[in-house]
Coordinates of C-alpha atoms and ligand atoms in Angstrom, one line a residue:
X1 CA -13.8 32.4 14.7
X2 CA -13.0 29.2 16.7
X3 CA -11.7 26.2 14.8
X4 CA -13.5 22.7 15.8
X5 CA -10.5 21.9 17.7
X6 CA -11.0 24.7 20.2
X7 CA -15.2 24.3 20.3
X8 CA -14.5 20.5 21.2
X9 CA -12.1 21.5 23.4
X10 CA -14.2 23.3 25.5
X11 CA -17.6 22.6 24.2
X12 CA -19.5 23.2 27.6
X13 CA -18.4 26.8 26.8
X14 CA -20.7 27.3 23.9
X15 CA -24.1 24.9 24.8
X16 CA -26.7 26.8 23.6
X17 CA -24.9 29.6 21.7
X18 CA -24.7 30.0 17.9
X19 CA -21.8 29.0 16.2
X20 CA -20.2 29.2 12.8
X21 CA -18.2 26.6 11.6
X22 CA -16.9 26.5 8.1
X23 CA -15.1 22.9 6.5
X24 CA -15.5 20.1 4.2
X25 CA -18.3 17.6 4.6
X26 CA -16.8 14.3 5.2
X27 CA -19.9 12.1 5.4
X28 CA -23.7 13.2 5.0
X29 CA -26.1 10.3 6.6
X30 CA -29.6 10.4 6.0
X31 CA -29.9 14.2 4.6
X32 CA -29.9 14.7 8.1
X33 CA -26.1 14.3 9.7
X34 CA -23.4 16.0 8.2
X35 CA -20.2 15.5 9.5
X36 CA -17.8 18.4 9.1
X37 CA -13.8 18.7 9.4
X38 CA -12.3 21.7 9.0
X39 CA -8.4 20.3 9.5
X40 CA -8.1 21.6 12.7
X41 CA -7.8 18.0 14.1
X42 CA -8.7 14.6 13.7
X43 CA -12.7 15.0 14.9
X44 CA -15.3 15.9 12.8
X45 CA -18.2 17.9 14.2
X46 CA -21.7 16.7 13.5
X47 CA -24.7 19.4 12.1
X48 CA -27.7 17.7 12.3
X49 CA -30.4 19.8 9.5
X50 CA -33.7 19.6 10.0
X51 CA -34.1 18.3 6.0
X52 CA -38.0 19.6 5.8
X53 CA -37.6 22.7 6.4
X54 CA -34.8 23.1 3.4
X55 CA -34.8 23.9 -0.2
X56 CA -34.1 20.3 -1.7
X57 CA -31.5 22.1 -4.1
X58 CA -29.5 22.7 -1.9
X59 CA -29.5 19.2 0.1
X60 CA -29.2 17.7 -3.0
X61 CA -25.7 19.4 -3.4
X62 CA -23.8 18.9 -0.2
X63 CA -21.9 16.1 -0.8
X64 CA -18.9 14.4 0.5
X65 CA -16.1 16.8 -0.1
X66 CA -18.2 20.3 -0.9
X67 CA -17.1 22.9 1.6
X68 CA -20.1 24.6 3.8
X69 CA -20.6 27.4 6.3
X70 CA -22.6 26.6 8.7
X71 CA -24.3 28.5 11.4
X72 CA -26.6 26.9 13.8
X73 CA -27.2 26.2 18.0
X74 CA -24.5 23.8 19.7
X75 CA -25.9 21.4 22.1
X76 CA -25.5 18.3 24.0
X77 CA -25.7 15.4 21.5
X78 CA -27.9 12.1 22.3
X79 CA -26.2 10.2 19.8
X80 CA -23.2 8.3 21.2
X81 CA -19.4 9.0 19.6
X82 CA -19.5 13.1 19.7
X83 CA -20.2 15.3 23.0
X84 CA -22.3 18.1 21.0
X85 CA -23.7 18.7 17.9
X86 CA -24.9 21.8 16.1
X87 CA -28.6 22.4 14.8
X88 CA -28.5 23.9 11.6
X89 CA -30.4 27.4 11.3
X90 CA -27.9 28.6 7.9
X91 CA -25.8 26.8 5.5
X92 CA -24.0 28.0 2.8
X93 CA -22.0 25.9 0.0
X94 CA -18.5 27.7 -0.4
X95 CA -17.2 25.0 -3.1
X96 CA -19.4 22.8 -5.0
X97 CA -18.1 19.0 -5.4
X98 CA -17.7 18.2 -8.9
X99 CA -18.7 14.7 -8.4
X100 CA -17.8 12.6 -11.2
X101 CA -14.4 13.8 -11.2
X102 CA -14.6 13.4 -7.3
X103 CA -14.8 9.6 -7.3
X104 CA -11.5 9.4 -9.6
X105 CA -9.9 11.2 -6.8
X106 CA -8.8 9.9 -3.0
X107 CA -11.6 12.5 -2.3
X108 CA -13.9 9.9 -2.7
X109 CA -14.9 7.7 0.9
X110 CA -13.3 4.7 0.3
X111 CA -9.9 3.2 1.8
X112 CA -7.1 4.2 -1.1
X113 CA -3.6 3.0 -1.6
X114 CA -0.7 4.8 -0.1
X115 CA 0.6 4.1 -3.6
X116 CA -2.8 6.2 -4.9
X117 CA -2.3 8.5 -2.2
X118 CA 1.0 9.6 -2.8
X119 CA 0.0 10.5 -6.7
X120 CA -2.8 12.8 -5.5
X121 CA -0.5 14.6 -2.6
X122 CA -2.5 17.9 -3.5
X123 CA -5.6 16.1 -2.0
X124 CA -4.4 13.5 0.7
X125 CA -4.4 16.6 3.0
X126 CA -7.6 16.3 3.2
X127 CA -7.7 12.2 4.2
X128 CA -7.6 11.5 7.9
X129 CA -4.5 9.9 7.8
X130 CA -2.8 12.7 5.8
X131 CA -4.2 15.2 8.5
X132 CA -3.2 13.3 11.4
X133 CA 0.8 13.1 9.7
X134 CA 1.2 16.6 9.1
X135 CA -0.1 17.9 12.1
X136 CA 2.1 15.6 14.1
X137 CA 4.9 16.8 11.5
X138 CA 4.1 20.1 12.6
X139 CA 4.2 19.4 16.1
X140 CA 7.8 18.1 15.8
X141 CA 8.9 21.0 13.7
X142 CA 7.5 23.0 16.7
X143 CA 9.1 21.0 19.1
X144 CA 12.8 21.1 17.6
X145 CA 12.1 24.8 17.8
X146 CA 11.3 25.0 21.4
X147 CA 14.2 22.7 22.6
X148 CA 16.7 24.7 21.3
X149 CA 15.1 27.7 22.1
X150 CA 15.0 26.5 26.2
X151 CA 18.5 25.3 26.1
X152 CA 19.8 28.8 24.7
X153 CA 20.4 28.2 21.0
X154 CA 20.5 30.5 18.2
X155 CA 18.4 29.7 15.3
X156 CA 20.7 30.7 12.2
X157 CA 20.4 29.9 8.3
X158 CA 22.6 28.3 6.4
X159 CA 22.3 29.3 2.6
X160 CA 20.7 26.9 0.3
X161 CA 22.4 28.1 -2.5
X162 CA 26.5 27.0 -1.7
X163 CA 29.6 27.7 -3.3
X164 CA 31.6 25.1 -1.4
X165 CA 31.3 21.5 -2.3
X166 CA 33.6 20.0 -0.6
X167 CA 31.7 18.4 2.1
X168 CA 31.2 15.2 0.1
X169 CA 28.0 14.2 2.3
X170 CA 26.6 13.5 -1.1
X171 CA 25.5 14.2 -4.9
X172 CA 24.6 17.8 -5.7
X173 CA 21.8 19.8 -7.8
X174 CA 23.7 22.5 -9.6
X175 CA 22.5 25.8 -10.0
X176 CA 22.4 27.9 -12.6
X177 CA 21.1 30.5 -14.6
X178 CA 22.6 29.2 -17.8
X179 CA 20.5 29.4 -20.9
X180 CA 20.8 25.5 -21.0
X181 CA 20.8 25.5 -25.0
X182 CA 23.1 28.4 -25.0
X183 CA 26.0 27.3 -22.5
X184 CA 29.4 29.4 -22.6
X185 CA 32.2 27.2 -22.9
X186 CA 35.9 27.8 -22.5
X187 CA 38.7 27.3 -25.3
X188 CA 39.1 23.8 -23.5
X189 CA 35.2 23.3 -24.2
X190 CA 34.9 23.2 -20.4
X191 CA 31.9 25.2 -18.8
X192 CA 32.9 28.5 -17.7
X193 CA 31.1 29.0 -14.3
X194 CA 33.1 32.8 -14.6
X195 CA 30.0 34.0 -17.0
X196 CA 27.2 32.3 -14.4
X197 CA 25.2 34.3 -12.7
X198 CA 27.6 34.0 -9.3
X199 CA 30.6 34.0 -11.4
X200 CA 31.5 30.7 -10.4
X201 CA 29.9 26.9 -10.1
X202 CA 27.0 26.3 -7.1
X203 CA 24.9 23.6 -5.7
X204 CA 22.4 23.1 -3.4
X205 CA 23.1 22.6 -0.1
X206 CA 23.6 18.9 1.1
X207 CA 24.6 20.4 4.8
X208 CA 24.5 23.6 6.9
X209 CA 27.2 21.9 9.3
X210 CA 30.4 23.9 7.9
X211 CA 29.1 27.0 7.8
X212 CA 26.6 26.4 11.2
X213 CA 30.5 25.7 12.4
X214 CA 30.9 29.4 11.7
X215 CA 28.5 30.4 13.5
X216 CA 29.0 28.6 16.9
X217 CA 32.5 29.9 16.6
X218 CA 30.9 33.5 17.4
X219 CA 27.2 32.5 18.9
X220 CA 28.1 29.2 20.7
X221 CA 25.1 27.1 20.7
X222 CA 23.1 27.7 17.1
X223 CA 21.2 25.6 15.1
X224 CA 20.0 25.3 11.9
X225 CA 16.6 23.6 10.4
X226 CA 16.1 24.1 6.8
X227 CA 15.8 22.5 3.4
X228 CA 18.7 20.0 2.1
X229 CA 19.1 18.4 -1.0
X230 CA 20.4 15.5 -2.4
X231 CA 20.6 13.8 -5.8
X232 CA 20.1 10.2 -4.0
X233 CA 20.0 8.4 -7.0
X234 CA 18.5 4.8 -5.2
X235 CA 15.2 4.9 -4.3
X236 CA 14.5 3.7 -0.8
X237 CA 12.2 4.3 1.9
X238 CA 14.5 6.1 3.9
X239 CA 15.9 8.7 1.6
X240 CA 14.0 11.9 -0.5
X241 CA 15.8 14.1 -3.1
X242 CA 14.6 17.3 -1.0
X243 CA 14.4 16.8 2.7
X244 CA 14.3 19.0 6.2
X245 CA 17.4 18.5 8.2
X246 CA 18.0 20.4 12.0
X247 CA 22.2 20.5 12.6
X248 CA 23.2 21.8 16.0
X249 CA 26.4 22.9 16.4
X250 CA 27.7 23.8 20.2
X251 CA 30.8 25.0 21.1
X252 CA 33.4 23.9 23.7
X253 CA 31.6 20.3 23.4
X254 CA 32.9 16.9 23.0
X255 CA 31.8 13.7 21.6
X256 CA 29.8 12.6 25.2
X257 CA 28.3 16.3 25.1
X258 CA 27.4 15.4 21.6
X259 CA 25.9 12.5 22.3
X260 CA 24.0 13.6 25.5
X261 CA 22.5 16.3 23.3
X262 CA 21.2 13.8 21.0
X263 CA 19.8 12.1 23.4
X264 CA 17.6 14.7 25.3
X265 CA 16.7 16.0 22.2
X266 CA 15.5 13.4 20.6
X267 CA 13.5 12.8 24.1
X268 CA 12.6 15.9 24.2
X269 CA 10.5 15.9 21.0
X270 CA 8.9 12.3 21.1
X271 CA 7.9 13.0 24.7
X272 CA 6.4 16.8 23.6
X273 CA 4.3 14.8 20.3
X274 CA 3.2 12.5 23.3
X275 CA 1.8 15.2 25.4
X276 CA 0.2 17.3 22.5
X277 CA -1.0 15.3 19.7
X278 CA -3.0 12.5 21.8
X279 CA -5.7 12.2 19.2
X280 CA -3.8 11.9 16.0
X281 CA -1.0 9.4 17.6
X282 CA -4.6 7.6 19.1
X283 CA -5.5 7.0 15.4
X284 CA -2.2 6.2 14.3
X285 CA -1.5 3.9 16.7
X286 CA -4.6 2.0 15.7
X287 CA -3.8 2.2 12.0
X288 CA -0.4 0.8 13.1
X289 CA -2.3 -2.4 14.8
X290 CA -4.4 -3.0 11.9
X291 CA -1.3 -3.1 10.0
X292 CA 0.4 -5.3 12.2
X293 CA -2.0 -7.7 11.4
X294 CA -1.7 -7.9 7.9
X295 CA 2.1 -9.0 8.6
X296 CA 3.4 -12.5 9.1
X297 CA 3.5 -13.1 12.6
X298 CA 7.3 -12.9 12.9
X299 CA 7.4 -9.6 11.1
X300 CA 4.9 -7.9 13.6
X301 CA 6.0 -5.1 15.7
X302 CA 6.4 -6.1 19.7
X303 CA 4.5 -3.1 20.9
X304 CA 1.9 -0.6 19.4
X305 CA 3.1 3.0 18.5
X306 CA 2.2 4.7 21.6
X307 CA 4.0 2.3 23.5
X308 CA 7.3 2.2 21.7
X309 CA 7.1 6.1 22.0
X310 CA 6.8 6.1 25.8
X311 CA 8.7 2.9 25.3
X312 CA 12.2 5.4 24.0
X313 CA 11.5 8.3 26.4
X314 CA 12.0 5.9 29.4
X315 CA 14.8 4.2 28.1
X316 CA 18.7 4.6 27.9
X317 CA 20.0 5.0 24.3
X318 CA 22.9 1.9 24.6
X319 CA 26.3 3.5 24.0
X320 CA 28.5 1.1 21.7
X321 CA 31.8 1.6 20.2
X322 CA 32.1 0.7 16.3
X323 CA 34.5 -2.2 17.1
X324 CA 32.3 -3.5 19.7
X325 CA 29.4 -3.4 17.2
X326 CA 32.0 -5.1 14.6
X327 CA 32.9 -7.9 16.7
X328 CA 29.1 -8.5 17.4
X329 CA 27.9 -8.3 13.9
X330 CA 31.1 -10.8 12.3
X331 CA 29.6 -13.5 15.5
X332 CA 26.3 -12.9 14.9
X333 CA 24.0 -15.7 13.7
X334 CA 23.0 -13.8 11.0
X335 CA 26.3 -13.3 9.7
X336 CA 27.2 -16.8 10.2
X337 CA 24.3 -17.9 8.5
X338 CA 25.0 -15.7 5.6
X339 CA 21.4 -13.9 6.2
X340 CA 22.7 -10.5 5.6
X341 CA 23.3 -9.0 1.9
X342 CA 26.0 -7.5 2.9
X343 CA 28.1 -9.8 4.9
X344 CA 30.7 -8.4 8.0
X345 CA 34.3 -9.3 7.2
X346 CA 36.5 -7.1 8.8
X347 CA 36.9 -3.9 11.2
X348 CA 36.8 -1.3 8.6
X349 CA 33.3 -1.9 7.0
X350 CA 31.5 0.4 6.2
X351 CA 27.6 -0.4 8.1
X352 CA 24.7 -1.0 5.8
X353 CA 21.4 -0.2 7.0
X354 CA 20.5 -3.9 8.0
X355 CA 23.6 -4.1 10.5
X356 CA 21.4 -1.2 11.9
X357 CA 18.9 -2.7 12.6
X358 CA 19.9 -5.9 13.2
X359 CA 22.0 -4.3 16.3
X360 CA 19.0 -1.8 17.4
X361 CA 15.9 -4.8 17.1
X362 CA 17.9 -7.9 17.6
X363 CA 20.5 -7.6 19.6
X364 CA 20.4 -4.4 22.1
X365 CA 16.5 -3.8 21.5
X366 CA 17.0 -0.4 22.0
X367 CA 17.9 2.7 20.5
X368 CA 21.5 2.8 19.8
X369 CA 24.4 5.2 19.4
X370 CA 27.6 4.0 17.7
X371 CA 30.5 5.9 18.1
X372 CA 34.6 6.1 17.0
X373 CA 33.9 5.0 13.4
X374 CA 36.8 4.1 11.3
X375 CA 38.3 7.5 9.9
X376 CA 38.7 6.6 6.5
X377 CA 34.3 5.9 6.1
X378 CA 34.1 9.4 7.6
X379 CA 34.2 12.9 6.0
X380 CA 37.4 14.9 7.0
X381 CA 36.4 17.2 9.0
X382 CA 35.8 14.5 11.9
X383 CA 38.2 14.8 15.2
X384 CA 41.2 12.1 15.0
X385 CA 41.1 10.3 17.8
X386 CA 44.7 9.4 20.0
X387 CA 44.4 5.9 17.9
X388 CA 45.1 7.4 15.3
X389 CA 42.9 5.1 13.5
X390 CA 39.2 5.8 14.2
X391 CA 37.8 9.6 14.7
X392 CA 34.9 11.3 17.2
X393 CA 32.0 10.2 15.0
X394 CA 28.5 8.8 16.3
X395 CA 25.1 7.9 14.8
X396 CA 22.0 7.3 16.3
X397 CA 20.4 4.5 15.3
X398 CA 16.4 3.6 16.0
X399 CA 13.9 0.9 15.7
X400 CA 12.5 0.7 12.2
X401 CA 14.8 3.3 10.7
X402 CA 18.5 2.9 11.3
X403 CA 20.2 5.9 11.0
X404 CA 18.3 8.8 12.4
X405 CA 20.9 11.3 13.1
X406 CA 24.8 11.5 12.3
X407 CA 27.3 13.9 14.0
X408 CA 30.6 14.3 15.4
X409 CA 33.5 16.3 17.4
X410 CA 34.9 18.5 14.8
X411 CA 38.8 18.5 14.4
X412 CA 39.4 22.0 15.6
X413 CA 43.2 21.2 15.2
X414 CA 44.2 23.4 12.4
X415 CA 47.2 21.2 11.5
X416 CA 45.7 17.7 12.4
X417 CA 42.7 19.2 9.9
X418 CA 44.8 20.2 6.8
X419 CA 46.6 16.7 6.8
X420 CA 43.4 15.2 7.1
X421 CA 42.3 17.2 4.1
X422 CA 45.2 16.4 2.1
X423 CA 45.1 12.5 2.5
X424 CA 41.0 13.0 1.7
X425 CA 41.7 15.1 -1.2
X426 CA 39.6 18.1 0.0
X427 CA 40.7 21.5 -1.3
X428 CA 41.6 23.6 0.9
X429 CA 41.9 26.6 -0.9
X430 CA 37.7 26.0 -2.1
X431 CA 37.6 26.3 2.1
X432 CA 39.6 29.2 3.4
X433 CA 37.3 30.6 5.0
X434 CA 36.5 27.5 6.9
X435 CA 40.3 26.9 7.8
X436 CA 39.9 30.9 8.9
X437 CA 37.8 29.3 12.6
X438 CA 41.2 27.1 13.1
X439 CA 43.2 30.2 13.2
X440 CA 41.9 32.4 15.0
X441 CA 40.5 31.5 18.9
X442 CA 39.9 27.7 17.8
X443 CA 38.0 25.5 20.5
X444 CA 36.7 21.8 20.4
X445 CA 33.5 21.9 19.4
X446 CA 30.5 19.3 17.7
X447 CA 27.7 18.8 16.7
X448 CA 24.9 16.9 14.7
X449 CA 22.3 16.5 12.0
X450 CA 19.0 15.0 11.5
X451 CA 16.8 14.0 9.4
X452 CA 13.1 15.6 10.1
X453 CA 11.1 13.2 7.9
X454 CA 12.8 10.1 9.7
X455 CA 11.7 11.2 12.9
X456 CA 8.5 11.5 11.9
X457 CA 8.6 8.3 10.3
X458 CA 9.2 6.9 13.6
X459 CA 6.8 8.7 15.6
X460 CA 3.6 8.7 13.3
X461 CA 4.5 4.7 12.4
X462 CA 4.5 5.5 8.6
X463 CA 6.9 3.0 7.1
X464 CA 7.7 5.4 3.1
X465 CA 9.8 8.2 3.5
X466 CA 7.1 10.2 0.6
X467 CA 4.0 10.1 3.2
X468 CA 5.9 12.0 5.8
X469 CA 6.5 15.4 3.7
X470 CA 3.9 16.9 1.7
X471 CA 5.2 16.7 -1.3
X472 CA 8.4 14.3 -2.1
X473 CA 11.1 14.8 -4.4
X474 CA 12.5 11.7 -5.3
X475 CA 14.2 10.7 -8.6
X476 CA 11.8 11.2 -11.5
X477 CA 9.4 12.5 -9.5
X478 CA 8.8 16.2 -8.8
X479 CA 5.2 16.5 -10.5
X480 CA 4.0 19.5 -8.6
Ligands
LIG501 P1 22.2 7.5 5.2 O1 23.4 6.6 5.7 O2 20.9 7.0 5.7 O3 22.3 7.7 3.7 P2 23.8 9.7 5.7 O4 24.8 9.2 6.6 O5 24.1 9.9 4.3 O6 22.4 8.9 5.8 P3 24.2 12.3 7.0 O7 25.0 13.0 6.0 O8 24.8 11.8 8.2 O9 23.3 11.1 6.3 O10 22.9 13.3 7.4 C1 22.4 13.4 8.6 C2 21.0 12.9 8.7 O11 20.2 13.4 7.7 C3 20.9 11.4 8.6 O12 21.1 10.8 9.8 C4 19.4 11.2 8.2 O13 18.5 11.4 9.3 C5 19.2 12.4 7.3 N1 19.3 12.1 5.9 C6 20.4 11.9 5.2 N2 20.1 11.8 3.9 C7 18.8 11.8 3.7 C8 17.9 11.7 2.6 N3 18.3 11.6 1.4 N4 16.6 11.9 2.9 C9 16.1 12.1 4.1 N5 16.9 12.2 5.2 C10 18.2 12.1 5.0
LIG502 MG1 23.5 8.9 2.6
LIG503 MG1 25.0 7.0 7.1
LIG504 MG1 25.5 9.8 8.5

């Protein structure tokens, strides 16, 4: 059985042979044209029914959203906008359309809210916009996949369920399997993790890196690309409670090898989505224009989608230290003019995301990687550089997002790391199995994290953070 993808495909293949397709009716014109997607991709396939020769029962109930079978004769369409159509010769209804609750949904063939959307996720699948995002979120899963697998990676997992939380990348979802009304306490009315199920206190993950570190200590080059959590408690368009992250960790690199990475990575994927997901980024780059429309003229984008995608595969990611960006935020207009919420004082700051993206669309108009951050807005386990004042950290930054990914050089300096975790107030003894790596055979090493649903913010043009993954988790939200 051949999805409509693969019959448009190649339709010449099947002129004049009897098909069976199977899918929801998106339109039916005229009790004569039915339009039919089966999720396969963005087209619909037309069945044209010959409506006198039918039971009117059964015309009567397809509908806009029923599901159908339908077997019939493909040939060469006369109407303009599709390359074949089918002649009916069978249908059957799968799933009736119960209508009046139909036009209370998004189901119903009108243009609904992302807002709308977003509290029907369990139907926006079937929307052409919601199709065209997740199979281009797909695609990029694919692609991260395939990088790493052609440049000799090892895909590992990390646990979702951790014991360490020292990594400080942010707030934690504990675990448990604590009667919640019946919680054991200790004398000193403290919790006592001792009697929970893993006989001591756990989260979920907020990073793979420390123990991918592990890993690349024995494999080399691994990644990992699973689910990470964090109890964000602002809600912005940038950040989910539950979201995918892909760390690479590679041994015997630096922070240049890091960065290079990064960059033909994150190449790599835009220019695969490019190649192999024409007609969903064709839609979304319209729907980008249309929206570009609706903006103020000084808020509109410079280029459509397509372009800016091609737009980052030919170009150089700019390479900028943190004090260089400092010293060209503090003289910036912007600053000057007090137009940022968070004005630039002083080397040291930490960035917010509208120094971001004021250095990424204003000033360099390209995508941007800082590096050599300040040690002390870093997490510990970042490689001191010979300054002595600023460690081997870089982010990536992009058009429209800021902060895509975020990586480093790991200190792989057993002694240079313990002082670091004393003056950060990590426990070492919570990581001694992490400290173990320093010990024995030690080498530079780094490596990086990013954010799935950011990328794919980028490359479908979506602007909220909850229409890039099926189904958000964000605070007070986690309906289904
Ligand atoms: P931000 O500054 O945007 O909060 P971060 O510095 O806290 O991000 P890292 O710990 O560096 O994030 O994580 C690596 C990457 O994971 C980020 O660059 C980003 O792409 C992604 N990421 C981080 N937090 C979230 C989140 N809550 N939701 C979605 N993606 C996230
Ligand atoms: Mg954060
Ligand atoms: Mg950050
Ligand atoms: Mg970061």
């Amino acid at each position: 059985r051949q999805t409509i993808k693969e019959i448009l495909a190649d339709y010449k293949k099947f002129i004049h042979q009897d098909i069976t397709i199977q899918g929801w009716v998106r339109a039916f014109r005229s009790n004569r044209f039915i339009a039919l997607n089966d999720g396969s991709t963005i087209e619909n396939i037309q069945a044209v029914v010959d409506y006198e020769k039918w039971d009117e029962h059964l015309i009567k109930n397809i509908k806009t959203a029923s599901s159908l079978k339908i077997t019939g004769e493909v040939v060469e369409s006369e109407g303009k906008g599709q390359a074949v159509e089918i002649i009916v010769k069978k249908i059957d209804i799968l799933g009736d359309n119960f209508s009046e609750e139909m036009e209370k949904t998004v189901l119903q063939p009108k243009k609904h809210s992302l807002e709308i959307l977003r509290e029907q996720a369990h139907l926006r699948f079937r929307t052409n916009l919601f199709g065209a995002v997740f199979r281009v979120r797909s695609a990029v899963s694919f692609a991260i996949h395939q990088f790493f697998n052609q440049n000799q990676f090892f895909y590992i997992n990390t646990p979702i369920i951790t014991g360490a939380d020292a990594e400080g990348a942010g707030e934690m979802f504990g675990v448990t399997n604590f009667d919640l009304n019946n919680i054991p306490k200790n004398d000193a009315g403290e919790v006592d993790f001792t009697e929970d199920f893993f006989g001591k206190k756990t989260s979920l993950t907020v990073s793979g890196q420390l123990e991918a570190e592990t890993a690349a200590m024995g494999l080399g080059r691994v990644y990992t690309f699973g689910p990470t959590f964090r109890a964000e408690n602002s809600n912005t368009t940038r950040h989910l409670a539950e979201f995918w992250m892909v760390e690479p960790e590679v041994a015997f690199n630096n922070l240049e090898d890091n960065i290079d990475l990064a960059e033909d990575f994150l190449k790599f994927v835009i220019q695969y989505v490019l190649d192999h997901c024409k007609d969903d980024l064709a839609f979304l780059d319209k729907r980008f224009a249309e929206e570009q429309k609706q903006k103020p003229e000084k808020d509109r984008a410079k280029e459509g989608l397509i372009e800016k995608l091609e737009k980052v595969v030919k170009s150089r990611f700019k390479r900028v230290s943190y004090s260089e960006a400092i010293d060209i935020l503090m003289n910036s207009k912007e600053n000057k003019k007090g137009k940022f919420q968070f004005p630039v004082e002083a080397w040291g700051a930490d960035l917010q995301s509208e120094h971001e993206r004021y250095l990424v669309e204003k000033h360099f108009e390209c995508p941007v990687v800082l590096f050599d951050y300040p040690k002390e807005i870093k997490a510990f386990y970042m490689r001191l550089n010979e300054d002595n004042k600023t460690v081997a950290a870089m982010d990536v930054l992009f058009p429209g997002i800021g902060e895509i990914i975020g990586g480093s050089q790991r200190e792989e300096r057993l002694d240079v790391l313990q002082q670091k975790m004393n003056e950060m107030g990590v426990d070492q003894e919570e990581l001694w199995w992490y400290l173990d790596t320093r010990k024995f055979g030690s080498v530079p090493h780094a490596g990086f994290g990013l954010g799935l649903e950011r990328l794919v913010l980028f490359v479908t043009g979506m602007t909220n953070i909850r229409d890039v993954i099926p189904f958000p988790r964000t605070p007070k939200n986690a309906e289904f």
